PDB file of C-alpha atoms in Angstrom:
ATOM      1  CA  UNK A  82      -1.755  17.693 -11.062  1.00 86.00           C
ATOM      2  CA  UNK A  83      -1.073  21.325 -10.974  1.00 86.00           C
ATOM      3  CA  UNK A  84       1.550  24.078  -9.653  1.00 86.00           C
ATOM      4  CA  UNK A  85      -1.496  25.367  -7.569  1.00 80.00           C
ATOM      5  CA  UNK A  86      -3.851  28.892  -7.963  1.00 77.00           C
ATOM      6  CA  UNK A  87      -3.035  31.288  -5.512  1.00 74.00           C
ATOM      7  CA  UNK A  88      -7.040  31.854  -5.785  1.00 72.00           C
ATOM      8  CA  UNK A  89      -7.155  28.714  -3.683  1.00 71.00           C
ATOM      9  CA  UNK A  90      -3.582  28.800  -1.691  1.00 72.00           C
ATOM     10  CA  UNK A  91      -3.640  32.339  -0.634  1.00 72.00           C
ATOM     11  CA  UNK A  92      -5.914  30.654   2.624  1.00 78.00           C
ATOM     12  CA  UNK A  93      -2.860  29.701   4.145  1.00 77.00           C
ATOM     13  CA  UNK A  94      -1.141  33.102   4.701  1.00 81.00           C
ATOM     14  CA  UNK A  95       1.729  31.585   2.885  1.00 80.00           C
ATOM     15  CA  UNK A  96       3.926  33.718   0.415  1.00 83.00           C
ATOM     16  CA  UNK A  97       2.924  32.939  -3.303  1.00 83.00           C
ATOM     17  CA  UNK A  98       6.013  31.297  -4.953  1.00 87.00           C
ATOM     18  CA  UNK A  99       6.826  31.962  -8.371  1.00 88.00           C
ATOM     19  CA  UNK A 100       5.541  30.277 -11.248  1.00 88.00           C
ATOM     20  CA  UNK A 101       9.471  28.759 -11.394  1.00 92.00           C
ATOM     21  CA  UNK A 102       9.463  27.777  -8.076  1.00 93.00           C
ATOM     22  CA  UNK A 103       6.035  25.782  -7.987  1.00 92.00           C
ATOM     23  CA  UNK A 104       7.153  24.088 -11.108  1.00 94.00           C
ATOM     24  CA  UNK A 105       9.795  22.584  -9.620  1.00 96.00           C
ATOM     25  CA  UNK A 106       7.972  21.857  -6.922  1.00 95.00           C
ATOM     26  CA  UNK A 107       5.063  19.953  -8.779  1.00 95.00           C
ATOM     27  CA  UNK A 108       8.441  18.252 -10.333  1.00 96.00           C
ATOM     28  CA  UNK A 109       9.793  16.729  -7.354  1.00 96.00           C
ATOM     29  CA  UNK A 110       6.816  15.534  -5.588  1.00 96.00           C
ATOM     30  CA  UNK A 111       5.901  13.230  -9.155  1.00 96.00           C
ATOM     31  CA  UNK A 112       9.091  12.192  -9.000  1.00 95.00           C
ATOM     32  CA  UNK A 113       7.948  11.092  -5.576  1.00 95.00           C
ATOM     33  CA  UNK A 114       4.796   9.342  -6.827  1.00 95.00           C
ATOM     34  CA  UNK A 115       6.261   7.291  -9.251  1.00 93.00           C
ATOM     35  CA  UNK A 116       9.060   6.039  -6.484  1.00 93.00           C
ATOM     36  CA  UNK A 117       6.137   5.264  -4.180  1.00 94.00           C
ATOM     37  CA  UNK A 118       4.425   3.550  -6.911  1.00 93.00           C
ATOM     38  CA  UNK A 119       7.450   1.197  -7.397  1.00 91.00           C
ATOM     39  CA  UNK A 120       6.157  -0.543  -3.986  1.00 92.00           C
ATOM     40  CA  UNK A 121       9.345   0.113  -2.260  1.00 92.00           C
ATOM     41  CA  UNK A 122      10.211   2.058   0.929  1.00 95.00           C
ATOM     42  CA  UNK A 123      11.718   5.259   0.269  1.00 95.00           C
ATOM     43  CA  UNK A 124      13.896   8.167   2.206  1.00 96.00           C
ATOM     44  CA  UNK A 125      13.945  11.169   0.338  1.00 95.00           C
ATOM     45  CA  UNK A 126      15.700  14.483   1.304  1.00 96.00           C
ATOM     46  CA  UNK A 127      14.747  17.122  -1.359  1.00 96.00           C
ATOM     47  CA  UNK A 128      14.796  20.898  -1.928  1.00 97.00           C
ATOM     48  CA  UNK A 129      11.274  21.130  -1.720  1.00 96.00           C
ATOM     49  CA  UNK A 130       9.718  17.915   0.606  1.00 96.00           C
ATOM     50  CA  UNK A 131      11.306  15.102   3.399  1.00 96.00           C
ATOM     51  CA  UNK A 132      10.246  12.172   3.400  1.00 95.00           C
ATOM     52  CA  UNK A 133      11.064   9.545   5.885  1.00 97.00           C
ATOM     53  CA  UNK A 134      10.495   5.536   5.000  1.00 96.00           C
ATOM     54  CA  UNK A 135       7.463   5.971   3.172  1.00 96.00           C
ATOM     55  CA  UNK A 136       5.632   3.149   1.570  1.00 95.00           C
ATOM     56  CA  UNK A 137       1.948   2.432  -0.611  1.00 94.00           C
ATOM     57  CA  UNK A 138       1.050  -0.007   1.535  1.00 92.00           C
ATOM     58  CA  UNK A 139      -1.733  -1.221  -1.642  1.00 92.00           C
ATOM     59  CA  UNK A 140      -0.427  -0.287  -4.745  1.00 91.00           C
ATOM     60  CA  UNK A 141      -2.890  -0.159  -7.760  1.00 89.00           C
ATOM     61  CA  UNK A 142      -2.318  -3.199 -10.861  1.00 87.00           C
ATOM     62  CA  UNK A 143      -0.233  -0.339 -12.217  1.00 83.00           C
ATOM     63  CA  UNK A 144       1.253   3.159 -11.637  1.00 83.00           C
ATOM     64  CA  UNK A 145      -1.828   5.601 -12.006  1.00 85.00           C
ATOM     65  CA  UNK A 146      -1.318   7.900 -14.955  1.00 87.00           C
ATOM     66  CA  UNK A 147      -0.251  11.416 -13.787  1.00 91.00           C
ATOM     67  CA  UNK A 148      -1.783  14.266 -16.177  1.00 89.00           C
ATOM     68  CA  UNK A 149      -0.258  17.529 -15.326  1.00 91.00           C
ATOM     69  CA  UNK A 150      -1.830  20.720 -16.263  1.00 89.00           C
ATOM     70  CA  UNK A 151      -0.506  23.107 -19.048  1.00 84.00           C
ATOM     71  CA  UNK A 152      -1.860  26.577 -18.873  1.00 82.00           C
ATOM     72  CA  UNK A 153       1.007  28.422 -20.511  1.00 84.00           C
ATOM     73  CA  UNK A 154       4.549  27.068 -21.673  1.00 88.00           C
ATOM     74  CA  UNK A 155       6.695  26.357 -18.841  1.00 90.00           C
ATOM     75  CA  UNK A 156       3.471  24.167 -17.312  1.00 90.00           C
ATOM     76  CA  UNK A 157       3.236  22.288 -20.788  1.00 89.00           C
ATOM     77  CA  UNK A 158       6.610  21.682 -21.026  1.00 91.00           C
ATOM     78  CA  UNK A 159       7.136  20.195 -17.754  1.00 91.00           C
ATOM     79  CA  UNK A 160       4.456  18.161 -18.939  1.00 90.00           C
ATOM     80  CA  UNK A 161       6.008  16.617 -21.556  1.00 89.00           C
ATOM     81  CA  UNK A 162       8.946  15.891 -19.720  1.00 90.00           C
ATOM     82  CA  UNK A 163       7.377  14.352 -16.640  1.00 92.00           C
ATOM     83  CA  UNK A 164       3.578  13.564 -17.362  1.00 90.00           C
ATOM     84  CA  UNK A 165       1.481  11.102 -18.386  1.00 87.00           C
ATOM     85  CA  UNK A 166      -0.745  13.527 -20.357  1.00 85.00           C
ATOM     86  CA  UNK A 167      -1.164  17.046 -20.234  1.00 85.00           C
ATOM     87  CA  UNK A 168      -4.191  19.134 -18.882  1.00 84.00           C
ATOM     88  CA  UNK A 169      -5.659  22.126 -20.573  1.00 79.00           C
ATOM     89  CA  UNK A 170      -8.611  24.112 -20.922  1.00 73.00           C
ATOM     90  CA  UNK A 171      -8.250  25.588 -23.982  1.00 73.00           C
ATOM     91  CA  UNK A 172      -7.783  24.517 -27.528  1.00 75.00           C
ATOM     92  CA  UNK A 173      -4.293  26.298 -28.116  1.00 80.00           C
ATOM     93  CA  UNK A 174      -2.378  24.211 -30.543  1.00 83.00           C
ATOM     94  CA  UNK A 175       0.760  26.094 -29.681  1.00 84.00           C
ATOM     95  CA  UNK A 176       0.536  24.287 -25.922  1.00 82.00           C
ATOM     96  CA  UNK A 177      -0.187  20.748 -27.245  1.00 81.00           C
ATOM     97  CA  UNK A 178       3.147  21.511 -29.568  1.00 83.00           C
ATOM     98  CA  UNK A 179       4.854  22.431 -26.303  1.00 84.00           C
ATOM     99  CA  UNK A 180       3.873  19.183 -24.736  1.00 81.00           C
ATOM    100  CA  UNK A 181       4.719  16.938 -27.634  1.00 79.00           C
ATOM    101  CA  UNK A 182       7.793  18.824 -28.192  1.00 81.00           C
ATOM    102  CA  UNK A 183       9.174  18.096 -24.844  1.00 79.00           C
ATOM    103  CA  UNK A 184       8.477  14.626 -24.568  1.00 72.00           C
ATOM    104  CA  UNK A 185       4.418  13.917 -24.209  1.00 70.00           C
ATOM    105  CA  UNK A 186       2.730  12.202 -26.858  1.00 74.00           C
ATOM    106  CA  UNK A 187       3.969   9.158 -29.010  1.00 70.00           C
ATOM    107  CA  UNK A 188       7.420   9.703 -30.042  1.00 72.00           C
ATOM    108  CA  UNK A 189       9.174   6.292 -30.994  1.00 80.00           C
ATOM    109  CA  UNK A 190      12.829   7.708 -30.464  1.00 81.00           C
ATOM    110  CA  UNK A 191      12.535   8.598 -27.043  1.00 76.00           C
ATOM    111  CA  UNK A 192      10.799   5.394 -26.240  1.00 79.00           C
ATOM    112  CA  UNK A 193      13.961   3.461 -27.682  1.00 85.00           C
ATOM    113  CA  UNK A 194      16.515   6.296 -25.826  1.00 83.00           C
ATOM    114  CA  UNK A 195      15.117   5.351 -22.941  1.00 79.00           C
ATOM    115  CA  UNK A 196      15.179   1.254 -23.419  1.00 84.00           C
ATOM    116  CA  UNK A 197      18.450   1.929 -24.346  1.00 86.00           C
ATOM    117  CA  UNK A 198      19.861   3.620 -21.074  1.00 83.00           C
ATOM    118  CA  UNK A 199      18.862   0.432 -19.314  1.00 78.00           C
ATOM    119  CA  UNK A 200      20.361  -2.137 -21.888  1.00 86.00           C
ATOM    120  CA  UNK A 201      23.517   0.060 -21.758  1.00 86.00           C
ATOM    121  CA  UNK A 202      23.412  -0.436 -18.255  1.00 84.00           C
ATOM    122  CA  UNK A 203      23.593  -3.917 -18.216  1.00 85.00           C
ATOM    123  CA  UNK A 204      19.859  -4.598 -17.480  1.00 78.00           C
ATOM    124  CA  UNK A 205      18.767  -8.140 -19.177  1.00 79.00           C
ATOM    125  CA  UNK A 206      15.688  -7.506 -19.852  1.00 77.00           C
ATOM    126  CA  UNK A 207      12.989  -4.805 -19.936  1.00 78.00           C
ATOM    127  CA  UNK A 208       9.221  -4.489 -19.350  1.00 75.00           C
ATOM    128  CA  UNK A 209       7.001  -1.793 -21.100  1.00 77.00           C
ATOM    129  CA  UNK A 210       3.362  -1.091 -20.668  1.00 71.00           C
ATOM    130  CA  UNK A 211       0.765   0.717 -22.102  1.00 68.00           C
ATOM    131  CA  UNK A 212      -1.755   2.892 -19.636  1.00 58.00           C
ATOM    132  CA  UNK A 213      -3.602   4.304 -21.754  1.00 61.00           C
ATOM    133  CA  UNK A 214      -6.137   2.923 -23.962  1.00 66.00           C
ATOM    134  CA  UNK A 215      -5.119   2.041 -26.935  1.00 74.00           C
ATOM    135  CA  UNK A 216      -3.141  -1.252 -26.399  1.00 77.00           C
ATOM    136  CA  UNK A 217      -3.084  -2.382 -29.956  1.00 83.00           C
ATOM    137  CA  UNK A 218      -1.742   0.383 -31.658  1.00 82.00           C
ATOM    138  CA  UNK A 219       1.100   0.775 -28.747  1.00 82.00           C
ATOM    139  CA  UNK A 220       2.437  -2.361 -29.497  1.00 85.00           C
ATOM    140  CA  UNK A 221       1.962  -2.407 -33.086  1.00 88.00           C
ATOM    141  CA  UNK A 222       4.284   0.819 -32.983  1.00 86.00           C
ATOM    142  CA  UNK A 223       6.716  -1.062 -31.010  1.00 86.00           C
ATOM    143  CA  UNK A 224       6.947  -3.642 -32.966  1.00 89.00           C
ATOM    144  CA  UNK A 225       7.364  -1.877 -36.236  1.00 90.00           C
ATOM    145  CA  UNK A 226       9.147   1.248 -34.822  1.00 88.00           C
ATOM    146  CA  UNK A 227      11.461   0.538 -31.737  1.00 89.00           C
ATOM    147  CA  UNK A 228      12.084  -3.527 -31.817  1.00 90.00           C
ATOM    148  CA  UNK A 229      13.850  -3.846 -34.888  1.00 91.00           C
ATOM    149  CA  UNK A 230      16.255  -0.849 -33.847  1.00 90.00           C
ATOM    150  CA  UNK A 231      16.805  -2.781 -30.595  1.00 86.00           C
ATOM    151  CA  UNK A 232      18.424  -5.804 -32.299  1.00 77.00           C
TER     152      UNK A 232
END
């Protein structure tokens, strides 16, 4: 997923938001994705998009992985904070240090932050799952890395 090109928007006659704008865009409606994906019905009543009882009808085994494109910084850090992966067309080692640096990639501590907010809450017990493909080594690192900090 991507903030758009106004090579391909521009059809529409529509004014060309800015880069700022489209981000947060492209923000909110993955937010929305992953709430659909949940399997619930949702109301939502955002800056950007209204949605009214909505529902995925046939959800897939598990949420599909969201990749969001990273041409330049404030696309690769957005995702890191709220992708799956990040996109890119170029081999710019300063982006893929954006993306890890704001969350994408493997980092053990904000895996256990975040199992953490929902122990703190009172949750009893927590599911994680890996969707990408290396299952093994995702729960090896779990078990060696966040586990024992857990207990």
């Amino acid at each position: 997923m991507g903030s758009g090109e106004a090579l391909n928007e521009h059809v529409l006659g529509d004014a060309w938001p800015s880069v700022g704008q489209r981000l947060a865009m492209l923000e909110e409606a993955v937010d929305l994705i992953r709430l659909l994906h949940r399997g619930e019905q949702i109301s939502h009543h955002g800056e950007f998009y209204e949605v009214q009882e909505a529902r995925i009808s046939t959800l897939p085994e598990r949420p599909v992985p969201i990749h969001v494109s990273g041409f330049g910084p404030q696309a690769t850090a957005l995702a890191g904070r709220i992708g799956d992966g990040c996109c890119t067309v170029q081999p710019d080692a300063e982006l893929v240090r954006t993306f890890r640096e704001n969350g994408g990639g493997d980092d053990p501590e904000a895996h256990l932050e975040r199992v953490r907010s929902y122990l703190d809450a009172g949750v009893d017990e927590v599911d994680v799952q890996q969707v990408g493909a290396d299952h093994e080594g995702f729960f090896r690192a779990w078990g060696e890395q966040i586990l024992p900090k857990l207990r």
